[in-house]
GROMACS .gro file of C-alpha atoms in nm:
model
   85
    1UNK     CA    1   0.221  -1.467   1.293
    2UNK     CA    2  -0.061  -1.379   1.061
    3UNK     CA    3  -0.162  -1.731   1.031
    4UNK     CA    4  -0.179  -1.744   1.421
    5UNK     CA    5  -0.398  -1.417   1.431
    6UNK     CA    6  -0.632  -1.582   1.166
    7UNK     CA    7  -0.549  -1.294   0.904
    8UNK     CA    8  -0.625  -1.540   0.615
    9UNK     CA    9  -0.823  -1.366   0.351
   10UNK     CA   10  -0.749  -1.485   0.013
   11UNK     CA   11  -0.557  -1.250  -0.223
   12UNK     CA   12  -0.470  -1.289  -0.600
   13UNK     CA   13  -0.098  -1.295  -0.692
   14UNK     CA   14   0.083  -1.364  -1.020
   15UNK     CA   15   0.273  -1.692  -1.011
   16UNK     CA   16   0.625  -1.607  -1.141
   17UNK     CA   17   0.683  -1.948  -1.327
   18UNK     CA   18   0.340  -1.968  -1.501
   19UNK     CA   19   0.257  -1.596  -1.517
   20UNK     CA   20  -0.101  -1.676  -1.429
   21UNK     CA   21  -0.324  -1.556  -1.125
   22UNK     CA   22  -0.296  -1.779  -0.820
   23UNK     CA   23  -0.522  -1.744  -0.508
   24UNK     CA   24  -0.333  -1.773  -0.185
   25UNK     CA   25  -0.412  -1.672   0.179
   26UNK     CA   26  -0.258  -1.353   0.262
   27UNK     CA   27  -0.045  -1.481   0.544
   28UNK     CA   28   0.144  -1.694   0.269
   29UNK     CA   29   0.251  -1.391   0.069
   30UNK     CA   30   0.242  -1.098   0.320
   31UNK     CA   31   0.616  -0.956   0.391
   32UNK     CA   32   0.752  -0.681   0.618
   33UNK     CA   33   0.820  -0.490   0.277
   34UNK     CA   34   0.454  -0.511   0.198
   35UNK     CA   35   0.353  -0.387   0.552
   36UNK     CA   36   0.610  -0.083   0.495
   37UNK     CA   37   0.440   0.003   0.175
   38UNK     CA   38   0.103  -0.026   0.285
   39UNK     CA   39   0.166   0.194   0.591
   40UNK     CA   40   0.330   0.471   0.360
   41UNK     CA   41   0.047   0.466   0.144
   42UNK     CA   42  -0.223   0.481   0.410
   43UNK     CA   43  -0.035   0.776   0.602
   44UNK     CA   44  -0.017   0.980   0.262
   45UNK     CA   45  -0.362   0.915   0.178
   46UNK     CA   46  -0.479   1.038   0.501
   47UNK     CA   47  -0.234   1.310   0.571
   48UNK     CA   48  -0.121   1.411   0.218
   49UNK     CA   49   0.225   1.459   0.354
   50UNK     CA   50   0.495   1.275   0.197
   51UNK     CA   51   0.752   1.390   0.449
   52UNK     CA   52   0.536   1.251   0.737
   53UNK     CA   53   0.496   0.935   0.577
   54UNK     CA   54   0.843   0.898   0.505
   55UNK     CA   55   0.943   0.963   0.867
   56UNK     CA   56   0.723   0.698   0.973
   57UNK     CA   57   0.838   0.434   0.733
   58UNK     CA   58   1.211   0.538   0.691
   59UNK     CA   59   1.186   0.662   0.336
   60UNK     CA   60   1.359   1.004   0.253
   61UNK     CA   61   1.132   1.278   0.117
   62UNK     CA   62   1.284   1.232  -0.228
   63UNK     CA   63   1.262   0.869  -0.237
   64UNK     CA   64   1.176   0.739  -0.588
   65UNK     CA   65   1.040   0.411  -0.422
   66UNK     CA   66   0.806   0.633  -0.224
   67UNK     CA   67   0.677   0.802  -0.531
   68UNK     CA   68   0.553   0.463  -0.649
   69UNK     CA   69   0.349   0.415  -0.312
   70UNK     CA   70   0.151   0.730  -0.354
   71UNK     CA   71  -0.180   0.677  -0.497
   72UNK     CA   72  -0.393   0.963  -0.578
   73UNK     CA   73  -0.737   0.831  -0.594
   74UNK     CA   74  -1.066   0.953  -0.676
   75UNK     CA   75  -1.172   1.006  -0.318
   76UNK     CA   76  -0.854   1.234  -0.278
   77UNK     CA   77  -0.941   1.423  -0.567
   78UNK     CA   78  -1.305   1.482  -0.462
   79UNK     CA   79  -1.162   1.593  -0.111
   80UNK     CA   80  -0.911   1.835  -0.277
   81UNK     CA   81  -1.203   2.011  -0.484
   82UNK     CA   82  -1.402   2.024  -0.161
   83UNK     CA   83  -1.145   2.207   0.015
   84UNK     CA   84  -1.102   2.444  -0.248
   85UNK     CA   85  -1.441   2.573  -0.197
   0.00000   0.00000   0.00000
């Protein structure tokens, strides 16, 4: 479906056999799990609510897997400090 939709940007992945970086179109490596993980991360980044992100992706609020999908980046830190003022 991604190929038909022309979602074809090049991504770098690690080849499991050679342990080297290989470049492939994203439609060759994308999966439903990747989409679920990305949705969780994007919702968490926007709303800072693990319960809401988990509700939309089917993760429990205490999911250890979901903990790995939360990325606290510099933008989120700056926003937090700004909101404290």
